[in-house]
Tab-separated table of C-alpha atoms (C1' of nucleotides) in Angstrom:
chain	number	residue	atom	x	y	z
K	1	UNK	CA	51.496	-1.015	10.359
K	2	UNK	CA	49.839	1.362	12.889
K	3	UNK	CA	51.562	3.381	15.682
K	4	UNK	CA	50.393	2.111	19.047
K	5	UNK	CA	48.963	3.887	21.974
K	6	UNK	CA	51.166	3.107	25.131
K	7	UNK	CA	49.066	2.054	28.029
K	8	UNK	CA	49.968	1.783	31.690
K	9	UNK	CA	48.992	-1.603	33.023
K	10	UNK	CA	49.882	-4.261	35.458
K	11	UNK	CA	52.137	-5.912	33.060
K	12	UNK	CA	53.600	-5.727	29.638
K	13	UNK	CA	51.403	-8.552	28.429
K	14	UNK	CA	48.166	-6.590	29.286
K	15	UNK	CA	49.624	-3.324	27.897
K	16	UNK	CA	50.454	-4.902	24.557
K	17	UNK	CA	47.027	-6.542	24.541
K	18	UNK	CA	45.164	-3.327	25.075
K	19	UNK	CA	47.342	-1.301	22.403
K	20	UNK	CA	46.514	-4.002	19.886
K	21	UNK	CA	42.754	-3.936	20.981
K	22	UNK	CA	42.914	-0.175	20.527
K	23	UNK	CA	44.402	-0.466	17.206
K	24	UNK	CA	41.935	-3.170	16.186
K	25	UNK	CA	38.995	-1.267	17.346
K	26	UNK	CA	40.016	2.132	15.707
K	27	UNK	CA	40.455	0.195	12.332
K	28	UNK	CA	44.064	0.887	12.197
K	29	UNK	CA	44.783	-2.596	10.727
K	30	UNK	CA	43.637	-3.771	7.430
K	31	UNK	CA	42.131	-7.111	6.913
K	32	UNK	CA	44.788	-9.415	5.521
K	33	UNK	CA	47.625	-7.376	7.366
K	34	UNK	CA	50.068	-9.709	8.634
K	35	UNK	CA	51.545	-9.592	12.208
K	36	UNK	CA	55.185	-10.655	13.217
K	37	UNK	CA	55.910	-11.231	16.804
K	38	UNK	CA	59.458	-10.182	16.486
K	39	UNK	CA	58.579	-7.038	14.683
K	40	UNK	CA	55.860	-6.166	17.235
K	41	UNK	CA	58.429	-6.698	20.042
K	42	UNK	CA	60.705	-4.234	18.456
K	43	UNK	CA	57.970	-1.772	18.209
K	44	UNK	CA	56.863	-2.005	21.699
K	45	UNK	CA	60.535	-2.331	22.807
K	46	UNK	CA	59.939	-5.666	24.696
K	47	UNK	CA	60.993	-9.368	24.260
K	48	UNK	CA	58.874	-11.679	22.167
K	49	UNK	CA	57.105	-12.949	25.317
K	50	UNK	CA	54.678	-10.368	26.039
K	51	UNK	CA	53.780	-10.080	22.618
K	52	UNK	CA	53.168	-13.621	22.102
K	53	UNK	CA	51.040	-13.523	25.169
K	54	UNK	CA	48.890	-10.672	23.807
K	55	UNK	CA	48.802	-12.304	20.281
K	56	UNK	CA	47.616	-15.597	21.722
K	57	UNK	CA	44.809	-13.859	23.635
K	58	UNK	CA	43.650	-11.984	20.451
K	59	UNK	CA	43.614	-15.338	18.582
K	60	UNK	CA	41.395	-16.677	21.177
K	61	UNK	CA	39.187	-13.806	20.742
K	62	UNK	CA	39.033	-14.592	17.105
K	63	UNK	CA	40.241	-11.058	16.283
K	64	UNK	CA	43.350	-12.473	14.697
K	65	UNK	CA	43.910	-15.850	12.973
K	66	UNK	CA	46.595	-18.143	12.249
K	67	UNK	CA	46.154	-18.489	8.485
K	68	UNK	CA	48.940	-21.172	8.737
K	69	UNK	CA	51.245	-22.261	11.406
K	70	UNK	CA	53.449	-19.198	11.174
K	71	UNK	CA	51.366	-16.735	9.485
K	72	UNK	CA	49.363	-14.490	11.735
K	73	UNK	CA	46.833	-12.262	10.117
K	74	UNK	CA	43.963	-9.865	10.590
K	75	UNK	CA	41.172	-12.068	9.145
K	76	UNK	CA	38.653	-11.123	6.183
K	77	UNK	CA	35.013	-10.927	7.268
K	78	UNK	CA	32.756	-12.739	5.025
K	79	UNK	CA	29.110	-11.703	4.469
K	80	UNK	CA	27.653	-14.513	6.493
K	81	UNK	CA	29.995	-13.856	9.272
K	82	UNK	CA	29.093	-10.337	9.436
K	83	UNK	CA	25.347	-11.155	9.218
K	84	UNK	CA	25.681	-13.522	12.230
K	85	UNK	CA	27.427	-10.939	14.269
K	86	UNK	CA	24.580	-8.613	13.468
K	87	UNK	CA	22.068	-10.876	14.562
K	88	UNK	CA	23.914	-11.405	17.723
K	89	UNK	CA	24.282	-7.834	18.365
K	90	UNK	CA	20.511	-7.229	17.926
K	91	UNK	CA	19.816	-9.665	20.514
K	92	UNK	CA	22.505	-8.570	22.885
K	93	UNK	CA	22.447	-4.941	22.465
K	94	UNK	CA	18.772	-4.897	22.546
K	95	UNK	CA	19.020	-6.634	25.961
K	96	UNK	CA	21.413	-3.936	27.078
K	97	UNK	CA	19.015	-1.219	25.864
K	98	UNK	CA	15.969	-2.822	27.394
K	99	UNK	CA	17.803	-3.213	30.996
K	100	UNK	CA	19.321	0.290	30.789
K	101	UNK	CA	16.079	1.738	30.055
K	102	UNK	CA	14.809	0.200	33.256
K	103	UNK	CA	17.508	1.426	35.510
K	104	UNK	CA	19.306	4.567	33.707
K	105	UNK	CA	19.793	7.735	35.951
K	106	UNK	CA	19.624	11.256	34.634
K	107	UNK	CA	23.390	11.467	34.947
K	108	UNK	CA	24.107	8.582	32.863
K	109	UNK	CA	21.601	9.799	29.996
K	110	UNK	CA	23.513	13.105	30.229
K	111	UNK	CA	26.838	11.127	29.705
K	112	UNK	CA	25.136	9.589	26.330
K	113	UNK	CA	23.953	13.074	25.366
K	114	UNK	CA	27.347	14.396	25.859
K	115	UNK	CA	28.917	11.479	23.589
K	116	UNK	CA	26.456	12.235	20.775
K	117	UNK	CA	26.957	16.056	21.015
K	118	UNK	CA	30.762	15.478	20.723
K	119	UNK	CA	30.001	12.967	17.948
K	120	UNK	CA	28.085	15.708	15.890
K	121	UNK	CA	31.202	17.983	16.257
K	122	UNK	CA	33.484	15.339	15.086
K	123	UNK	CA	31.342	14.688	12.120
K	124	UNK	CA	31.194	18.228	11.374
K	125	UNK	CA	34.995	18.440	11.616
K	126	UNK	CA	35.353	15.477	9.501
K	127	UNK	CA	37.236	13.634	12.201
K	128	UNK	CA	36.401	9.955	11.105
K	129	UNK	CA	38.550	8.509	13.828
K	130	UNK	CA	36.960	10.474	16.653
K	131	UNK	CA	33.525	9.640	15.188
K	132	UNK	CA	33.954	5.913	15.225
K	133	UNK	CA	35.526	6.092	18.877
K	134	UNK	CA	32.503	7.927	20.078
K	135	UNK	CA	30.229	5.708	18.180
K	136	UNK	CA	31.810	2.868	20.168
K	137	UNK	CA	31.738	4.607	23.471
K	138	UNK	CA	27.928	5.257	22.948
K	139	UNK	CA	27.448	1.452	22.324
K	140	UNK	CA	29.480	0.429	25.294
K	141	UNK	CA	27.659	2.708	27.655
K	142	UNK	CA	24.181	0.710	27.330
K	143	UNK	CA	25.728	-2.565	28.827
K	144	UNK	CA	27.574	-0.462	31.423
K	145	UNK	CA	24.394	1.593	32.460
K	146	UNK	CA	22.573	-1.881	32.518
K	147	UNK	CA	25.103	-3.215	34.925
K	148	UNK	CA	25.920	-6.196	32.672
K	149	UNK	CA	29.745	-6.715	32.609
K	150	UNK	CA	29.664	-10.154	31.044
K	151	UNK	CA	27.586	-8.643	27.994
K	152	UNK	CA	30.083	-5.854	27.944
K	153	UNK	CA	32.841	-8.421	27.494
K	154	UNK	CA	31.041	-10.155	24.737
K	155	UNK	CA	30.332	-7.205	22.808
K	156	UNK	CA	33.862	-6.061	23.153
K	157	UNK	CA	35.008	-9.104	21.590
K	158	UNK	CA	32.673	-8.689	18.554
K	159	UNK	CA	33.675	-5.008	17.932
K	160	UNK	CA	37.238	-6.287	18.134
K	161	UNK	CA	36.313	-8.543	15.189
K	162	UNK	CA	34.445	-5.707	13.330
K	163	UNK	CA	37.042	-3.014	14.170
K	164	UNK	CA	39.155	-3.409	10.833
K	165	UNK	CA	35.847	-2.919	8.734
K	166	UNK	CA	33.785	-0.153	10.488
K	167	UNK	CA	36.442	2.691	10.404
K	168	UNK	CA	36.499	3.528	6.762
K	169	UNK	CA	32.781	2.429	6.122
K	170	UNK	CA	31.659	5.565	7.493
K	171	UNK	CA	33.037	7.815	4.966
K	172	UNK	CA	30.265	8.293	2.517
K	173	UNK	CA	27.116	8.733	4.969
K	174	UNK	CA	28.802	10.463	7.969
K	175	UNK	CA	25.641	10.927	9.611
K	176	UNK	CA	24.400	7.153	9.347
K	177	UNK	CA	26.097	6.052	12.630
K	178	UNK	CA	24.806	8.958	14.898
K	179	UNK	CA	21.108	9.782	13.639
K	180	UNK	CA	19.808	6.533	15.013
K	181	UNK	CA	21.256	7.120	18.496
K	182	UNK	CA	18.824	10.012	19.421
K	183	UNK	CA	15.800	7.693	19.668
K	184	UNK	CA	17.782	5.492	22.052
K	185	UNK	CA	18.126	8.472	24.365
K	186	UNK	CA	14.687	9.591	24.003
K	187	UNK	CA	13.525	5.756	24.941
K	188	UNK	CA	15.852	5.840	27.918
K	189	UNK	CA	14.395	9.044	29.233
K	190	UNK	CA	10.854	7.588	29.163
K	191	UNK	CA	12.160	4.341	30.621
K	192	UNK	CA	10.566	2.579	27.674
K	193	UNK	CA	12.360	-0.682	27.444
K	194	UNK	CA	10.631	-1.915	24.217
K	195	UNK	CA	11.200	1.499	22.409
K	196	UNK	CA	15.034	1.563	23.542
K	197	UNK	CA	15.390	-2.014	22.232
K	198	UNK	CA	13.766	-1.148	18.842
K	199	UNK	CA	15.871	2.010	18.570
K	200	UNK	CA	19.322	0.193	19.034
K	201	UNK	CA	18.119	-2.398	16.539
K	202	UNK	CA	17.468	0.366	14.091
K	203	UNK	CA	20.849	1.810	14.720
K	204	UNK	CA	22.511	-1.612	14.041
K	205	UNK	CA	20.687	-2.399	11.028
K	206	UNK	CA	20.321	0.982	9.259
K	207	UNK	CA	23.243	2.715	10.707
K	208	UNK	CA	25.444	-0.352	10.028
K	209	UNK	CA	24.334	-0.422	6.254
K	210	UNK	CA	27.805	1.277	5.103
K	211	UNK	CA	29.802	-1.581	6.902
K	212	UNK	CA	27.776	-4.377	5.267
K	213	UNK	CA	28.360	-2.560	2.011
K	214	UNK	CA	32.018	-2.343	2.422
K	215	UNK	CA	32.107	-5.914	3.382
K	216	UNK	CA	30.418	-6.990	0.144
K	217	UNK	CA	32.629	-4.733	-1.883
K	218	UNK	CA	35.625	-6.662	-0.300
K	219	UNK	CA	34.183	-9.949	-1.071
K	220	UNK	CA	33.721	-8.803	-4.706
K	221	UNK	CA	37.309	-7.746	-4.866
K	222	UNK	CA	38.381	-11.142	-3.461
K	223	UNK	CA	36.287	-13.071	-5.920
K	224	UNK	CA	37.744	-11.175	-8.842
K	225	UNK	CA	41.245	-11.772	-7.705
K	226	UNK	CA	40.513	-15.589	-7.691
J	1	UNK	CA	43.177	-31.647	41.240
J	2	UNK	CA	41.498	-33.394	38.259
J	3	UNK	CA	43.069	-35.675	35.850
J	4	UNK	CA	43.223	-34.166	32.302
J	5	UNK	CA	42.178	-35.759	29.093
J	6	UNK	CA	45.160	-35.837	26.623
J	7	UNK	CA	44.080	-34.264	23.408
J	8	UNK	CA	45.902	-34.601	20.013
J	9	UNK	CA	46.226	-30.988	18.814
J	10	UNK	CA	48.413	-28.817	16.398
J	11	UNK	CA	50.406	-27.677	19.269
J	12	UNK	CA	50.887	-28.210	23.249
J	13	UNK	CA	49.358	-24.719	23.978
J	14	UNK	CA	46.074	-25.772	22.225
J	15	UNK	CA	46.235	-29.366	23.844
J	16	UNK	CA	46.505	-27.816	27.129
J	17	UNK	CA	43.806	-25.282	26.550
J	18	UNK	CA	41.654	-28.081	25.377
J	19	UNK	CA	42.208	-30.208	28.303
J	20	UNK	CA	41.716	-27.615	30.796
J	21	UNK	CA	38.508	-26.615	28.883
J	22	UNK	CA	37.139	-30.010	29.240
J	23	UNK	CA	37.894	-30.190	32.896
J	24	UNK	CA	36.241	-27.085	33.371
J	25	UNK	CA	33.250	-27.873	31.384
J	26	UNK	CA	32.880	-31.118	33.182
J	27	UNK	CA	32.983	-29.510	36.424
J	28	UNK	CA	36.285	-31.127	37.616
J	29	UNK	CA	37.399	-27.999	39.257
J	30	UNK	CA	35.778	-26.632	42.277
J	31	UNK	CA	35.203	-22.717	42.674
J	32	UNK	CA	38.281	-21.319	44.408
J	33	UNK	CA	40.556	-23.989	43.435
J	34	UNK	CA	44.041	-22.453	42.902
J	35	UNK	CA	46.163	-23.294	39.820
J	36	UNK	CA	49.807	-23.216	39.572
J	37	UNK	CA	51.567	-23.025	36.293
J	38	UNK	CA	54.628	-25.153	37.311
J	39	UNK	CA	52.361	-27.803	39.003
J	40	UNK	CA	50.288	-28.283	35.711
J	41	UNK	CA	53.564	-28.168	33.644
J	42	UNK	CA	54.598	-31.272	35.742
J	43	UNK	CA	51.302	-32.864	35.221
J	44	UNK	CA	51.260	-32.272	31.530
J	45	UNK	CA	54.730	-33.211	31.253
J	46	UNK	CA	55.826	-29.964	29.339
J	47	UNK	CA	57.592	-26.831	30.150
J	48	UNK	CA	55.870	-23.831	31.705
J	49	UNK	CA	55.424	-22.048	28.519
J	50	UNK	CA	52.616	-23.864	26.837
J	51	UNK	CA	50.818	-23.957	30.317
J	52	UNK	CA	51.172	-20.158	30.624
J	53	UNK	CA	49.745	-19.597	27.069
J	54	UNK	CA	46.725	-21.788	27.951
J	55	UNK	CA	46.209	-20.112	31.300
J	56	UNK	CA	46.364	-16.791	29.717
J	57	UNK	CA	43.728	-17.715	27.263
J	58	UNK	CA	41.607	-19.042	29.946
J	59	UNK	CA	41.854	-15.845	31.827
J	60	UNK	CA	40.905	-13.928	28.834
J	61	UNK	CA	37.836	-16.060	28.681
J	62	UNK	CA	37.172	-15.049	32.245
J	63	UNK	CA	37.014	-18.832	32.973
J	64	UNK	CA	39.948	-18.186	35.388
J	65	UNK	CA	40.990	-15.282	37.211
J	66	UNK	CA	43.910	-13.619	38.849
J	67	UNK	CA	42.866	-13.057	42.328
J	68	UNK	CA	46.105	-11.457	42.890
J	69	UNK	CA	49.200	-11.108	40.583
J	70	UNK	CA	50.641	-14.621	41.545
J	71	UNK	CA	47.202	-16.452	42.586
J	72	UNK	CA	45.301	-17.968	39.717
J	73	UNK	CA	42.103	-19.380	40.737
J	74	UNK	CA	38.802	-20.721	39.574
J	75	UNK	CA	36.391	-17.777	40.214
J	76	UNK	CA	33.198	-17.997	42.441
J	77	UNK	CA	30.069	-17.035	40.657
J	78	UNK	CA	27.862	-14.467	42.225
J	79	UNK	CA	24.196	-14.561	41.906
J	80	UNK	CA	24.023	-11.298	39.942
J	81	UNK	CA	26.737	-12.768	37.337
J	82	UNK	CA	24.705	-16.097	37.072
J	83	UNK	CA	21.494	-14.165	36.234
J	84	UNK	CA	23.224	-11.997	33.974
J	85	UNK	CA	24.616	-14.901	32.012
J	86	UNK	CA	21.202	-16.592	32.180
J	87	UNK	CA	19.780	-13.574	30.394
J	88	UNK	CA	22.344	-13.615	27.709
J	89	UNK	CA	21.918	-17.347	27.010
J	90	UNK	CA	18.166	-16.770	26.838
J	91	UNK	CA	18.714	-14.272	23.843
J	92	UNK	CA	21.461	-16.337	22.265
J	93	UNK	CA	20.236	-19.730	22.715
J	94	UNK	CA	16.760	-18.335	21.915
J	95	UNK	CA	18.401	-17.049	18.523
J	96	UNK	CA	20.087	-20.359	17.855
J	97	UNK	CA	16.730	-22.338	18.361
J	98	UNK	CA	14.854	-19.972	16.467
J	99	UNK	CA	17.359	-20.194	13.319
J	100	UNK	CA	17.806	-23.908	13.867
J	101	UNK	CA	14.075	-24.415	13.704
J	102	UNK	CA	14.069	-22.841	10.143
J	103	UNK	CA	16.825	-24.985	8.740
J	104	UNK	CA	17.099	-28.291	10.599
J	105	UNK	CA	17.362	-31.231	8.606
J	106	UNK	CA	15.726	-34.575	9.687
J	107	UNK	CA	19.275	-36.019	10.085
J	108	UNK	CA	20.006	-33.193	12.421
J	109	UNK	CA	16.869	-33.532	14.343
J	110	UNK	CA	17.736	-37.396	14.645
J	111	UNK	CA	21.036	-36.566	16.141
J	112	UNK	CA	19.203	-34.508	18.836
J	113	UNK	CA	16.807	-37.174	19.557
J	114	UNK	CA	19.800	-39.699	19.998
J	115	UNK	CA	21.420	-37.377	22.377
J	116	UNK	CA	18.405	-37.059	24.401
J	117	UNK	CA	17.854	-40.852	24.428
J	118	UNK	CA	21.380	-41.474	25.669
J	119	UNK	CA	20.824	-38.830	28.294
J	120	UNK	CA	18.006	-40.657	29.446
J	121	UNK	CA	20.144	-43.880	29.937
J	122	UNK	CA	22.765	-41.901	31.693
J	123	UNK	CA	20.105	-40.574	34.296
J	124	UNK	CA	18.750	-44.050	34.708
J	125	UNK	CA	22.332	-45.262	35.415
J	126	UNK	CA	22.980	-42.394	37.814
J	127	UNK	CA	26.032	-41.213	35.662
J	128	UNK	CA	26.034	-37.641	36.470
J	129	UNK	CA	29.225	-37.025	34.297
J	130	UNK	CA	27.716	-38.477	31.249
J	131	UNK	CA	24.606	-36.447	31.795
J	132	UNK	CA	26.031	-32.966	31.810
J	133	UNK	CA	27.974	-33.889	29.016
J	134	UNK	CA	25.055	-34.853	26.947
J	135	UNK	CA	23.199	-31.890	28.343
J	136	UNK	CA	26.015	-29.761	26.899
J	137	UNK	CA	25.980	-31.544	23.691
J	138	UNK	CA	22.350	-31.019	23.175
J	139	UNK	CA	22.668	-27.254	23.671
J	140	UNK	CA	25.819	-26.843	21.497
J	141	UNK	CA	23.931	-28.904	18.563
J	142	UNK	CA	21.436	-25.919	18.310
J	143	UNK	CA	24.028	-23.184	17.162
J	144	UNK	CA	25.734	-25.794	14.952
J	145	UNK	CA	22.409	-26.593	13.304
J	146	UNK	CA	21.731	-22.989	12.634
J	147	UNK	CA	25.187	-22.585	11.236
J	148	UNK	CA	26.196	-19.791	13.553
J	149	UNK	CA	29.795	-20.594	14.560
J	150	UNK	CA	30.352	-17.127	16.329
J	151	UNK	CA	27.394	-17.712	18.650
J	152	UNK	CA	28.938	-21.168	19.240
J	153	UNK	CA	32.038	-19.732	20.360
J	154	UNK	CA	30.246	-17.038	22.757
J	155	UNK	CA	28.292	-19.845	24.278
J	156	UNK	CA	31.265	-22.203	24.552
J	157	UNK	CA	32.889	-19.379	26.879
J	158	UNK	CA	29.793	-19.024	28.883
J	159	UNK	CA	29.684	-22.648	29.724
J	160	UNK	CA	33.285	-22.548	30.546
J	161	UNK	CA	32.490	-20.095	33.242
J	162	UNK	CA	29.356	-22.073	34.481
J	163	UNK	CA	31.093	-25.285	34.274
J	164	UNK	CA	32.380	-25.502	37.918
J	165	UNK	CA	28.665	-24.836	39.030
J	166	UNK	CA	26.646	-27.158	36.722
J	167	UNK	CA	27.933	-30.597	37.291
J	168	UNK	CA	26.926	-31.282	40.935
J	169	UNK	CA	23.843	-29.227	40.682
J	170	UNK	CA	21.911	-31.894	38.954
J	171	UNK	CA	22.096	-34.459	41.763
J	172	UNK	CA	18.652	-33.778	43.325
J	173	UNK	CA	16.263	-33.368	40.384
J	174	UNK	CA	17.998	-35.617	37.881
J	175	UNK	CA	15.557	-35.267	35.319
J	176	UNK	CA	15.253	-31.383	35.242
J	177	UNK	CA	17.844	-30.974	32.692
J	178	UNK	CA	16.344	-33.231	30.101
J	179	UNK	CA	12.564	-32.924	30.344
J	180	UNK	CA	12.706	-29.661	28.672
J	181	UNK	CA	14.521	-30.776	25.848
J	182	UNK	CA	11.664	-32.724	24.294
J	183	UNK	CA	9.519	-29.713	23.412
J	184	UNK	CA	12.752	-28.141	21.503
J	185	UNK	CA	12.891	-31.157	19.507
J	186	UNK	CA	9.033	-31.156	18.735
J	187	UNK	CA	9.301	-27.599	17.743
J	188	UNK	CA	12.230	-28.006	15.309
J	189	UNK	CA	10.208	-31.032	13.772
J	190	UNK	CA	7.492	-28.614	12.897
J	191	UNK	CA	9.950	-25.822	11.895
J	192	UNK	CA	8.274	-23.600	14.509
J	193	UNK	CA	10.699	-20.825	15.545
J	194	UNK	CA	8.725	-19.305	18.177
J	195	UNK	CA	8.055	-22.454	19.825
J	196	UNK	CA	11.735	-23.529	19.675
J	197	UNK	CA	12.854	-20.333	21.106
J	198	UNK	CA	10.409	-20.503	23.870
J	199	UNK	CA	11.016	-24.190	24.688
J	200	UNK	CA	14.834	-23.450	25.073
J	201	UNK	CA	14.094	-20.560	27.334
J	202	UNK	CA	11.978	-22.907	29.352
J	203	UNK	CA	14.951	-25.270	29.613
J	204	UNK	CA	17.311	-22.515	30.643
J	205	UNK	CA	14.903	-20.979	33.405
J	206	UNK	CA	13.260	-24.214	34.745
J	207	UNK	CA	15.924	-26.842	34.017
J	208	UNK	CA	18.839	-24.421	35.285
J	209	UNK	CA	16.885	-23.951	38.631
J	210	UNK	CA	19.051	-26.326	40.485
J	211	UNK	CA	22.118	-24.413	39.347
J	212	UNK	CA	21.033	-21.186	40.732
J	213	UNK	CA	20.025	-22.674	43.880
J	214	UNK	CA	23.516	-24.276	44.208
J	215	UNK	CA	25.026	-20.880	43.655
J	216	UNK	CA	22.755	-19.361	46.350
J	217	UNK	CA	23.864	-22.036	48.739
J	218	UNK	CA	27.591	-21.247	47.755
J	219	UNK	CA	27.053	-17.359	48.429
J	220	UNK	CA	25.394	-18.118	51.793
J	221	UNK	CA	28.305	-20.398	52.924
J	222	UNK	CA	30.615	-17.455	51.895
J	223	UNK	CA	28.636	-15.018	53.854
J	224	UNK	CA	28.702	-17.189	56.826
J	225	UNK	CA	32.413	-17.506	56.621
J	226	UNK	CA	32.978	-13.858	56.596
B	1	DA	C1'	45.574	-20.635	70.827
B	2	DT	C1'	46.378	-16.267	68.195
B	3	DG	C1'	48.568	-12.598	65.958
B	4	DT	C1'	52.894	-10.708	64.349
B	5	DC	C1'	56.837	-10.325	61.601
B	6	DA	C1'	60.894	-11.817	59.335
B	7	DA	C1'	63.190	-15.161	56.587
B	8	DA	C1'	62.594	-18.692	53.139
B	9	DA	C1'	60.204	-20.521	49.415
B	10	DA	C1'	57.075	-20.149	45.685
B	11	DA	C1'	55.348	-18.260	41.635
B	12	DG	C1'	54.366	-15.494	37.600
B	13	DA	C1'	56.609	-12.263	34.257
B	14	DT	C1'	60.248	-11.459	31.215
B	15	DG	C1'	63.809	-12.344	28.268
B	16	DC	C1'	66.591	-14.988	25.540
B	17	DA	C1'	68.522	-19.518	23.149
B	18	DT	C1'	67.363	-23.135	20.424
B	19	DC	C1'	64.299	-26.062	17.385
B	20	DA	C1'	61.594	-27.441	13.639
B	21	DA	C1'	59.059	-26.050	9.771
B	22	DG	C1'	58.257	-23.213	6.161
B	23	DT	C1'	59.744	-19.614	2.710
B	24	DA	C1'	62.833	-17.295	-0.294
B	25	DT	C1'	67.103	-17.072	-2.440
B	26	DC	C1'	70.746	-18.649	-4.755
B	27	DT	C1'	73.441	-22.010	-7.685
B	28	DT	C1'	73.835	-24.897	-11.243
B	29	DA	C1'	72.891	-28.016	-14.992
B	30	DT	C1'	70.363	-28.077	-19.073
P	1	DA	C1'	67.037	-18.286	-19.850
P	2	DT	C1'	64.969	-21.558	-16.963
P	3	DA	C1'	63.801	-25.024	-13.849
P	4	DA	C1'	65.142	-28.033	-10.165
P	5	DG	C1'	67.700	-28.620	-5.992
P	6	DA	C1'	70.266	-27.015	-2.264
P	7	DT	C1'	71.187	-23.330	1.009
P	8	DA	C1'	70.383	-19.616	3.963
P	9	DC	C1'	66.703	-17.105	6.137
P	10	DT	C1'	62.283	-16.537	8.646
P	11	DT	C1'	59.234	-17.414	12.330
P	12	DG	C1'	56.358	-19.281	15.732
P	13	DA	C1'	57.048	-23.090	19.565
P	14	DT	C1'	59.169	-24.572	23.367
P	15	DG	C1'	62.284	-24.846	27.285
P	16	DC	C1'	64.653	-22.656	30.459
P	17	DA	C1'	67.297	-19.042	33.424
P	18	DT	C1'	66.583	-15.051	36.201
P	19	DC	C1'	64.015	-11.326	38.146
P	20	DT	C1'	60.775	-9.265	41.360
P	21	DT	C1'	57.123	-9.725	44.140
P	22	DT	C1'	54.019	-12.533	46.819
P	23	DT	C1'	52.880	-16.306	49.745
P	24	DT	C1'	54.156	-19.402	52.946
P	25	DT	C1'	56.247	-20.641	57.004
P	26	DG	C1'	57.893	-20.916	61.537
P	27	DA	C1'	59.721	-18.706	65.409
P	28	DC	C1'	58.280	-15.806	69.200
P	29	DA	C1'	55.480	-12.931	71.994
P	30	DT	C1'	51.129	-12.288	73.769
DNA sequence: ATGTCAAAAAAGATGCATCAAGTATCTTAT
DNA sequence: ATAAGATACTTGATGCATCTTTTTTGACAT
């Protein structure tokens, strides 16, 4: 069970939700992990009510599932589900990149470059945690630059579902998640929508290869057990 | 305040959520309507807890917003937000149509034809409620045929947000929402992905014109009031 | 009529007791 | 030693009391 980041929020409910989201996005939960409302309440030092609220929201996001009526768990990701999410991301992040390419300012492009630069350092230092965090930061900058808050929310939910699978998939090919970011930045600089879209699609397909492989390994393990 | 459909569910929480979703999707709430947990609890004949659970989920879906800490309301839709949602729908429903065209069975196509036929009758009978319901049923069949449950969930949330705006937008051009459904069915019959995608885009853009116009009227009214 | 302000009422957030259903553990007869 | 049944425990759902803050209301002055 991971440690949680304490967030200042308007209410406990949102603070817990935010902390659980962070933990999920950072891959600090393993697929199949069980969550217990009372345990979490003790960890957060609150009553069960704000925890239930947060859990229910996460269940609504499909980032957590009720395996049975009293059994709350981090779901496992099937190959077909991952492929579906990948198809959706290709369309949506493609749209974000297209739109961002049309409107990106040089200040915004500099932010992207800074993120990639920091990511280089994180990889060099072998800091996987920081690496995945900066990878996410890069991806979420595109809908933000594009001025698409609804899209941002949809992608946030998808990343929430992928969270438990991306963190430790990047061990082998450490550079995989970053090499494909440079062509995106170049396309944004040229305000080339088509190239930006294609570049982000490359990143999702090629950079995401280790993630798919990890999921396939996970499914094999499940199959062997059964 | 609308009447709610009572749904049999595993628990009260989900039953209330389902009923509120139905009400939202059917346009039985007006933008700006205020919801009160205690009032709803009385209407549903439950305590406040299951209502809070459901409201929180809807807030998470952005189908309901907290205008201020104690003021829960149906949000108004800005033009830019509607356009963003429309762009997203074009990509996602396009993907659903593409995929559906590749895998649709004749039985599934028959279901689509039946929906459109019933929709014709509803329009002829001037039954707006039934019309919007069947319009939705048509759109949600595509991700279902495509076998894309994640996509289905995303679109469901988007329709939840559009719900309060679509119902009464279809008064003037009653046929607008249905005429563009035929080319979709034809494309599915030919297993023509590209045509299916283009046909659903046409439906979203052209068939959705009255909705955009309604939103623009709503914004003008707001501006006048200020 | 309109704006201001204070008292009263309302409303969501939080904590907690209790319930029902499921799970684990222990007992006991074989 | 084992298996069936009984008992105790676990756990999310629900209801409800209470807290704090917001919203409403109404009196009053302009």
